[in-house]
């Protein structure tokens, strides 16, 4: 089942540049792994924002939550999830 | 997978009383069938409104859509669906 | 350039069943053509609603508008368009 | 009488990991007690968020408030309460 | 238990003046009865609108819904209900 | 003239427990005085929140503002005021 | 006491031009009378809309409601009222 | 002084095709005149909608309102106006 | 040209009482000057809030912005501006 | 392709005056460069706010994002982007 997931990341002002860099790299590595596992299918950037729209596939909302919560930046992400149904023209 | 589904039904003013009664009975019969099939688990009424909150279970959003669209009043229902994940305390 | 396009179609209550059927078929035919032309890339159904989320690709917003306006149901569609930027992980 | 209660918990950034762990355990213990007392009937997680939807039962809104305020994380919870009426099909 | 109930009534344009007058009188009579039964405790008018704020008391949301649905203008009322808890200063 | 006043109090995280206790007591004492003066007529608690709905009576909005601003917690209160008109059924 | 009142008037499409003209003239006459009585103090037009912002003065919200309800176009006006307090710099 | 004006036009379903065509032509002619007069400086189409964003210049909001109200489709336009100040970099 | 300007001032928690007092006095002095210059015509207080509604007159939005930005508390003010057109009844 | 871009800048309270001045100058220099490159076409100030509306031109949303992200104040800007289509009257 597919989900449209929108999130915006706001790291705290007090976080140092080194920690940010480390987090971003860990984020990228984890995202790559979620792609290999077939959970993360596409990502787009919302222009002008630190926000991302993503197309995810997971057996259910619980598995999706676990995948999202495994992202290193998850504690600073504001996430909204929209469940998608298959469109008849896609079958 | 469970979903929280909220809908409000507004039959058109021009619909006669007989047609409304027929629709309501067909709605009740179809809902009963969806309960027997395990798709519809609980319904609550939003006080003061022709609106309903329901707990549904379906393999995915496509199966949920098909169940909702099978309700006779579906053409006049305004529906919002929220995907629910399992809470760790419930396991 | 890709766009996320969301629309909900509300045909007027006074439209007869035959006209609706004709429109739906013309809509499907036109959508198929837009897919062949590479403008329409994916469609999902919003569960519980007569609404659709789509991924479109067009040179710019003007070409996207022309594609959307070519859909036979366009006069009854409420459309919102979101411009998407490429995510660095997708390159 | 049943209530649909939605809350999102945001512990302050300055709170140490140990205090968080202690709070989470106290929260779980208190929730378990509220379940035994029949006040808390079901919990779901909102996917992607530190938010929870719960089905509660209490004699009235005052008893519900006291139950919610007894949760150790209550000072950091943003709570909304929706009163539910019995649906005729449930009788 | 007390509830704050807000509603706005919009009778259809096509309804004749006589029917409106009959409805308003039936509404007033029914409201008076709900006051005698202790369900309806206070009404205020929202200045400039055909809207009303009311203080109601009912054993639970189901009894409140039944009282509201017994009003002759209920089919044309847009109602929102807010459950109220007792304030410690009021005890 | 009556007003429906809704406020939510958020004391800063940095405020110590003693100062909070002192403020709450001063608040209660001031509220009691406003009741004696006939300005504050009823208070309800919004379940699950540090929010309060109150029924106030004052000659005009200026007198109401002065009463609200005399509350010791006023600097930390987010307040909204709704002017109420007399309902014909109440006369 | 002063109020900021905002309203937008939407006469029904089915109303003929003559009836509209008659209504507009009656509206103007009634507004002039409310000015003479000191209730209506200033009117501004919201550019681009059939909407009006007005400064009114009335003993209380009930008197304001009666003044607004006396306008011939009142049944087709969507009105919002904001109670204003005296600013210390104005005294 | 410049204004950003956004409007969406919804001609009624009952209006015939000929009347629509006549209106659109009159609209275009009037817009052209407003351009010549320096009031209307730029128009953009909101993709997917019958909506338009425009840059207008007028001595004040009253002159802007008169220009907008002179458009033949004005009775069916939903208009919002935003006053713009000169940006220091533009001087 | 007149403008309806609404602003709410939130001085930071860390600002000392002396600095606040100094700011408030400078604010009052500057406001008085703007009144003398005919820019600021009326101020009202929003009851229950540190918010103000004001009627301003300026040649255009740029002059209005300069007047607002000249207020000593401007860096802590959240401001919204609404351009007003002359109402035909006021001429 | 043109875009309407709206942004509001909030530098943190803790940032010193010198750093702010340096940032503003760097911002102005970068904006000037984006104008020379044809990306930034017009800027307007939203009266009363530290907000800006701009007309930008870029091949697509990715190029626009890169231009916006190149602004020195970008980390403190809240940005929204609206894709614009060519209006038929402009051709």
PDB file of N, CA, C and O in Angstrom, chain J residues 44-88:
ATOM      1  N   UNK J  44       8.345  43.270  -3.894  1.00  0.00           N
ATOM      2  CA  UNK J  44       7.490  44.227  -3.191  1.00  0.00           C
ATOM      3  C   UNK J  44       7.567  43.924  -1.700  1.00  0.00           C
ATOM      4  O   UNK J  44       7.782  42.782  -1.302  1.00  0.00           O
ATOM      5  N   UNK J  45       7.355  44.952  -0.894  1.00  0.00           N
ATOM      6  CA  UNK J  45       7.312  44.744   0.549  1.00  0.00           C
ATOM      7  C   UNK J  45       5.854  44.611   0.987  1.00  0.00           C
ATOM      8  O   UNK J  45       5.001  45.364   0.519  1.00  0.00           O
ATOM      9  N   UNK J  46       5.580  43.661   1.862  1.00  0.00           N
ATOM     10  CA  UNK J  46       4.248  43.555   2.455  1.00  0.00           C
ATOM     11  C   UNK J  46       4.190  44.593   3.572  1.00  0.00           C
ATOM     12  O   UNK J  46       4.967  44.519   4.523  1.00  0.00           O
ATOM     13  N   UNK J  47       3.301  45.608   3.485  1.00  0.00           N
ATOM     14  CA  UNK J  47       3.338  46.691   4.470  1.00  0.00           C
ATOM     15  C   UNK J  47       3.109  46.183   5.900  1.00  0.00           C
ATOM     16  O   UNK J  47       2.223  45.366   6.145  1.00  0.00           O
ATOM     17  N   UNK J  48       3.951  46.667   6.822  1.00  0.00           N
ATOM     18  CA  UNK J  48       3.811  46.314   8.232  1.00  0.00           C
ATOM     19  C   UNK J  48       4.528  45.042   8.637  1.00  0.00           C
ATOM     20  O   UNK J  48       4.511  44.664   9.800  1.00  0.00           O
ATOM     21  N   UNK J  49       5.145  44.348   7.685  1.00  0.00           N
ATOM     22  CA  UNK J  49       5.773  43.065   8.002  1.00  0.00           C
ATOM     23  C   UNK J  49       7.201  43.005   7.463  1.00  0.00           C
ATOM     24  O   UNK J  49       7.561  43.740   6.561  1.00  0.00           O
ATOM     25  N   UNK J  50       8.009  42.110   8.007  1.00  0.00           N
ATOM     26  CA  UNK J  50       9.327  41.827   7.433  1.00  0.00           C
ATOM     27  C   UNK J  50       9.161  40.788   6.326  1.00  0.00           C
ATOM     28  O   UNK J  50       9.896  39.794   6.277  1.00  0.00           O
ATOM     29  N   UNK J  51       8.177  40.987   5.500  1.00  0.00           N
ATOM     30  CA  UNK J  51       7.837  40.016   4.469  1.00  0.00           C
ATOM     31  C   UNK J  51       7.931  40.654   3.103  1.00  0.00           C
ATOM     32  O   UNK J  51       7.790  41.873   2.947  1.00  0.00           O
ATOM     33  N   UNK J  52       8.163  39.800   2.124  1.00  0.00           N
ATOM     34  CA  UNK J  52       8.440  40.256   0.778  1.00  0.00           C
ATOM     35  C   UNK J  52       7.678  39.367  -0.208  1.00  0.00           C
ATOM     36  O   UNK J  52       7.594  38.157  -0.011  1.00  0.00           O
ATOM     37  N   UNK J  53       7.105  39.983  -1.229  1.00  0.00           N
ATOM     38  CA  UNK J  53       6.536  39.234  -2.341  1.00  0.00           C
ATOM     39  C   UNK J  53       7.457  39.474  -3.526  1.00  0.00           C
ATOM     40  O   UNK J  53       7.841  40.619  -3.777  1.00  0.00           O
ATOM     41  N   UNK J  54       7.798  38.408  -4.234  1.00  0.00           N
ATOM     42  CA  UNK J  54       8.697  38.583  -5.365  1.00  0.00           C
ATOM     43  C   UNK J  54       8.219  37.839  -6.594  1.00  0.00           C
ATOM     44  O   UNK J  54       7.548  36.809  -6.493  1.00  0.00           O
ATOM     45  N   UNK J  55       8.555  38.386  -7.750  1.00  0.00           N
ATOM     46  CA  UNK J  55       8.293  37.722  -9.015  1.00  0.00           C
ATOM     47  C   UNK J  55       9.627  37.171  -9.514  1.00  0.00           C
ATOM     48  O   UNK J  55      10.578  37.931  -9.706  1.00  0.00           O
ATOM     49  N   UNK J  56       9.687  35.862  -9.685  1.00  0.00           N
ATOM     50  CA  UNK J  56      10.920  35.209 -10.089  1.00  0.00           C
ATOM     51  C   UNK J  56      10.711  34.493 -11.417  1.00  0.00           C
ATOM     52  O   UNK J  56       9.612  34.107 -11.761  1.00  0.00           O
ATOM     53  N   UNK J  57      11.786  34.285 -12.142  1.00  0.00           N
ATOM     54  CA  UNK J  57      11.699  33.495 -13.376  1.00  0.00           C
ATOM     55  C   UNK J  57      12.824  32.467 -13.365  1.00  0.00           C
ATOM     56  O   UNK J  57      13.990  32.809 -13.125  1.00  0.00           O
ATOM     57  N   UNK J  58      12.457  31.221 -13.596  1.00  0.00           N
ATOM     58  CA  UNK J  58      13.461  30.152 -13.581  1.00  0.00           C
ATOM     59  C   UNK J  58      12.984  29.050 -14.511  1.00  0.00           C
ATOM     60  O   UNK J  58      11.790  28.919 -14.768  1.00  0.00           O
ATOM     61  N   UNK J  59      13.926  28.248 -15.019  1.00  0.00           N
ATOM     62  CA  UNK J  59      13.527  27.178 -15.939  1.00  0.00           C
ATOM     63  C   UNK J  59      12.560  26.183 -15.279  1.00  0.00           C
ATOM     64  O   UNK J  59      11.659  25.663 -15.921  1.00  0.00           O
ATOM     65  N   UNK J  60      12.740  25.936 -13.971  1.00  0.00           N
ATOM     66  CA  UNK J  60      11.850  24.999 -13.281  1.00  0.00           C
ATOM     67  C   UNK J  60      11.989  25.201 -11.768  1.00  0.00           C
ATOM     68  O   UNK J  60      12.762  26.060 -11.319  1.00  0.00           O
ATOM     69  N   UNK J  61      11.251  24.426 -10.987  1.00  0.00           N
ATOM     70  CA  UNK J  61      11.218  24.620  -9.534  1.00  0.00           C
ATOM     71  C   UNK J  61      12.562  24.292  -8.890  1.00  0.00           C
ATOM     72  O   UNK J  61      12.886  24.827  -7.824  1.00  0.00           O
ATOM     73  N   UNK J  62      13.344  23.421  -9.514  1.00  0.00           N
ATOM     74  CA  UNK J  62      14.649  23.073  -8.952  1.00  0.00           C
ATOM     75  C   UNK J  62      15.603  24.260  -9.051  1.00  0.00           C
ATOM     76  O   UNK J  62      16.293  24.604  -8.080  1.00  0.00           O
ATOM     77  N   UNK J  63      15.621  24.910 -10.207  1.00  0.00           N
ATOM     78  CA  UNK J  63      16.470  26.092 -10.377  1.00  0.00           C
ATOM     79  C   UNK J  63      16.005  27.213  -9.449  1.00  0.00           C
ATOM     80  O   UNK J  63      16.818  27.957  -8.883  1.00  0.00           O
ATOM     81  N   UNK J  64      14.703  27.338  -9.278  1.00  0.00           N
ATOM     82  CA  UNK J  64      14.183  28.364  -8.368  1.00  0.00           C
ATOM     83  C   UNK J  64      14.647  28.078  -6.941  1.00  0.00           C
ATOM     84  O   UNK J  64      15.098  28.977  -6.224  1.00  0.00           O
ATOM     85  N   UNK J  65      14.531  26.804  -6.521  1.00  0.00           N
ATOM     86  CA  UNK J  65      14.967  26.451  -5.163  1.00  0.00           C
ATOM     87  C   UNK J  65      16.442  26.788  -4.968  1.00  0.00           C
ATOM     88  O   UNK J  65      16.824  27.328  -3.916  1.00  0.00           O
ATOM     89  N   UNK J  66      17.258  26.465  -5.951  1.00  0.00           N
ATOM     90  CA  UNK J  66      18.697  26.742  -5.816  1.00  0.00           C
ATOM     91  C   UNK J  66      18.942  28.243  -5.669  1.00  0.00           C
ATOM     92  O   UNK J  66      19.784  28.667  -4.870  1.00  0.00           O
ATOM     93  N   UNK J  67      18.196  29.067  -6.428  1.00  0.00           N
ATOM     94  CA  UNK J  67      18.361  30.518  -6.326  1.00  0.00           C
ATOM     95  C   UNK J  67      17.959  31.000  -4.928  1.00  0.00           C
ATOM     96  O   UNK J  67      18.671  31.787  -4.293  1.00  0.00           O
ATOM     97  N   UNK J  68      16.815  30.513  -4.436  1.00  0.00           N
ATOM     98  CA  UNK J  68      16.353  30.938  -3.105  1.00  0.00           C
ATOM     99  C   UNK J  68      17.337  30.492  -2.031  1.00  0.00           C
ATOM    100  O   UNK J  68      17.660  31.239  -1.109  1.00  0.00           O
ATOM    101  N   UNK J  69      17.806  29.243  -2.157  1.00  0.00           N
ATOM    102  CA  UNK J  69      18.706  28.704  -1.136  1.00  0.00           C
ATOM    103  C   UNK J  69      20.072  29.379  -1.157  1.00  0.00           C
ATOM    104  O   UNK J  69      20.847  29.244  -0.208  1.00  0.00           O
ATOM    105  N   UNK J  70      20.357  30.131  -2.230  1.00  0.00           N
ATOM    106  CA  UNK J  70      21.649  30.833  -2.297  1.00  0.00           C
ATOM    107  C   UNK J  70      21.611  32.153  -1.528  1.00  0.00           C
ATOM    108  O   UNK J  70      22.638  32.803  -1.359  1.00  0.00           O
ATOM    109  N   UNK J  71      20.423  32.567  -1.076  1.00  0.00           N
ATOM    110  CA  UNK J  71      20.318  33.818  -0.314  1.00  0.00           C
ATOM    111  C   UNK J  71      20.890  33.606   1.081  1.00  0.00           C
ATOM    112  O   UNK J  71      20.552  32.619   1.748  1.00  0.00           O
ATOM    113  N   UNK J  72      21.747  34.529   1.548  1.00  0.00           N
ATOM    114  CA  UNK J  72      22.394  34.332   2.855  1.00  0.00           C
ATOM    115  C   UNK J  72      21.407  34.206   4.015  1.00  0.00           C
ATOM    116  O   UNK J  72      21.702  33.560   5.015  1.00  0.00           O
ATOM    117  N   UNK J  73      20.221  34.827   3.906  1.00  0.00           N
ATOM    118  CA  UNK J  73      19.250  34.737   5.007  1.00  0.00           C
ATOM    119  C   UNK J  73      18.336  33.528   4.875  1.00  0.00           C
ATOM    120  O   UNK J  73      17.412  33.351   5.697  1.00  0.00           O
ATOM    121  N   UNK J  74      18.555  32.697   3.856  1.00  0.00           N
ATOM    122  CA  UNK J  74      17.653  31.567   3.598  1.00  0.00           C
ATOM    123  C   UNK J  74      17.367  30.707   4.837  1.00  0.00           C
ATOM    124  O   UNK J  74      16.207  30.316   5.066  1.00  0.00           O
ATOM    125  N   UNK J  75      18.370  30.408   5.697  1.00  0.00           N
ATOM    126  CA  UNK J  75      18.062  29.555   6.852  1.00  0.00           C
ATOM    127  C   UNK J  75      17.005  30.148   7.784  1.00  0.00           C
ATOM    128  O   UNK J  75      16.418  29.414   8.574  1.00  0.00           O
ATOM    129  N   UNK J  76      16.754  31.458   7.706  1.00  0.00           N
ATOM    130  CA  UNK J  76      15.772  32.086   8.604  1.00  0.00           C
ATOM    131  C   UNK J  76      14.545  32.575   7.855  1.00  0.00           C
ATOM    132  O   UNK J  76      13.747  33.333   8.375  1.00  0.00           O
ATOM    133  N   UNK J  77      14.400  32.145   6.594  1.00  0.00           N
ATOM    134  CA  UNK J  77      13.262  32.598   5.793  1.00  0.00           C
ATOM    135  C   UNK J  77      12.178  31.523   5.756  1.00  0.00           C
ATOM    136  O   UNK J  77      12.466  30.342   5.596  1.00  0.00           O
ATOM    137  N   UNK J  78      10.918  31.950   5.898  1.00  0.00           N
ATOM    138  CA  UNK J  78       9.783  31.057   5.701  1.00  0.00           C
ATOM    139  C   UNK J  78       9.227  31.370   4.313  1.00  0.00           C
ATOM    140  O   UNK J  78       8.711  32.458   4.078  1.00  0.00           O
ATOM    141  N   UNK J  79       9.354  30.425   3.396  1.00  0.00           N
ATOM    142  CA  UNK J  79       9.107  30.695   1.978  1.00  0.00           C
ATOM    143  C   UNK J  79       7.911  29.891   1.465  1.00  0.00           C
ATOM    144  O   UNK J  79       7.772  28.714   1.785  1.00  0.00           O
ATOM    145  N   UNK J  80       7.044  30.536   0.670  1.00  0.00           N
ATOM    146  CA  UNK J  80       6.041  29.780  -0.081  1.00  0.00           C
ATOM    147  C   UNK J  80       6.131  30.178  -1.550  1.00  0.00           C
ATOM    148  O   UNK J  80       6.307  31.349  -1.878  1.00  0.00           O
ATOM    149  N   UNK J  81       5.983  29.176  -2.396  1.00  0.00           N
ATOM    150  CA  UNK J  81       6.181  29.346  -3.839  1.00  0.00           C
ATOM    151  C   UNK J  81       4.883  29.012  -4.556  1.00  0.00           C
ATOM    152  O   UNK J  81       4.241  28.012  -4.247  1.00  0.00           O
ATOM    153  N   UNK J  82       4.490  29.852  -5.502  1.00  0.00           N
ATOM    154  CA  UNK J  82       3.291  29.585  -6.311  1.00  0.00           C
ATOM    155  C   UNK J  82       3.688  29.620  -7.781  1.00  0.00           C
ATOM    156  O   UNK J  82       4.171  30.641  -8.271  1.00  0.00           O
ATOM    157  N   UNK J  83       3.472  28.509  -8.477  1.00  0.00           N
ATOM    158  CA  UNK J  83       3.794  28.449  -9.904  1.00  0.00           C
ATOM    159  C   UNK J  83       2.756  29.240 -10.682  1.00  0.00           C
ATOM    160  O   UNK J  83       1.557  29.126 -10.426  1.00  0.00           O
ATOM    161  N   UNK J  84       3.192  30.038 -11.648  1.00  0.00           N
ATOM    162  CA  UNK J  84       2.282  30.865 -12.447  1.00  0.00           C
ATOM    163  C   UNK J  84       2.275  30.400 -13.903  1.00  0.00           C
ATOM    164  O   UNK J  84       3.327  30.082 -14.464  1.00  0.00           O
ATOM    165  N   UNK J  85       1.088  30.380 -14.488  1.00  0.00           N
ATOM    166  CA  UNK J  85       0.979  30.075 -15.915  1.00  0.00           C
ATOM    167  C   UNK J  85       0.788  31.385 -16.673  1.00  0.00           C
ATOM    168  O   UNK J  85       0.337  32.382 -16.115  1.00  0.00           O
ATOM    169  N   UNK J  86       1.134  31.366 -17.940  1.00  0.00           N
ATOM    170  CA  UNK J  86       0.955  32.551 -18.775  1.00  0.00           C
ATOM    171  C   UNK J  86      -0.539  32.794 -18.976  1.00  0.00           C
ATOM    172  O   UNK J  86      -1.300  31.868 -19.244  1.00  0.00           O
ATOM    173  N   UNK J  87      -0.975  34.044 -18.856  1.00  0.00           N
ATOM    174  CA  UNK J  87      -2.374  34.378 -19.101  1.00  0.00           C
ATOM    175  C   UNK J  87      -2.546  34.645 -20.592  1.00  0.00           C
ATOM    176  O   UNK J  87      -1.708  35.316 -21.202  1.00  0.00           O
ATOM    177  N   UNK J  88      -3.633  34.144 -21.210  1.00  0.00           N
ATOM    178  CA  UNK J  88      -3.808  34.303 -22.653  1.00  0.00           C
ATOM    179  C   UNK J  88      -3.733  35.771 -23.099  1.00  0.00           C
ATOM    180  O   UNK J  88      -3.259  36.049 -24.208  1.00  0.00           O
TER     181      UNK J  88
END
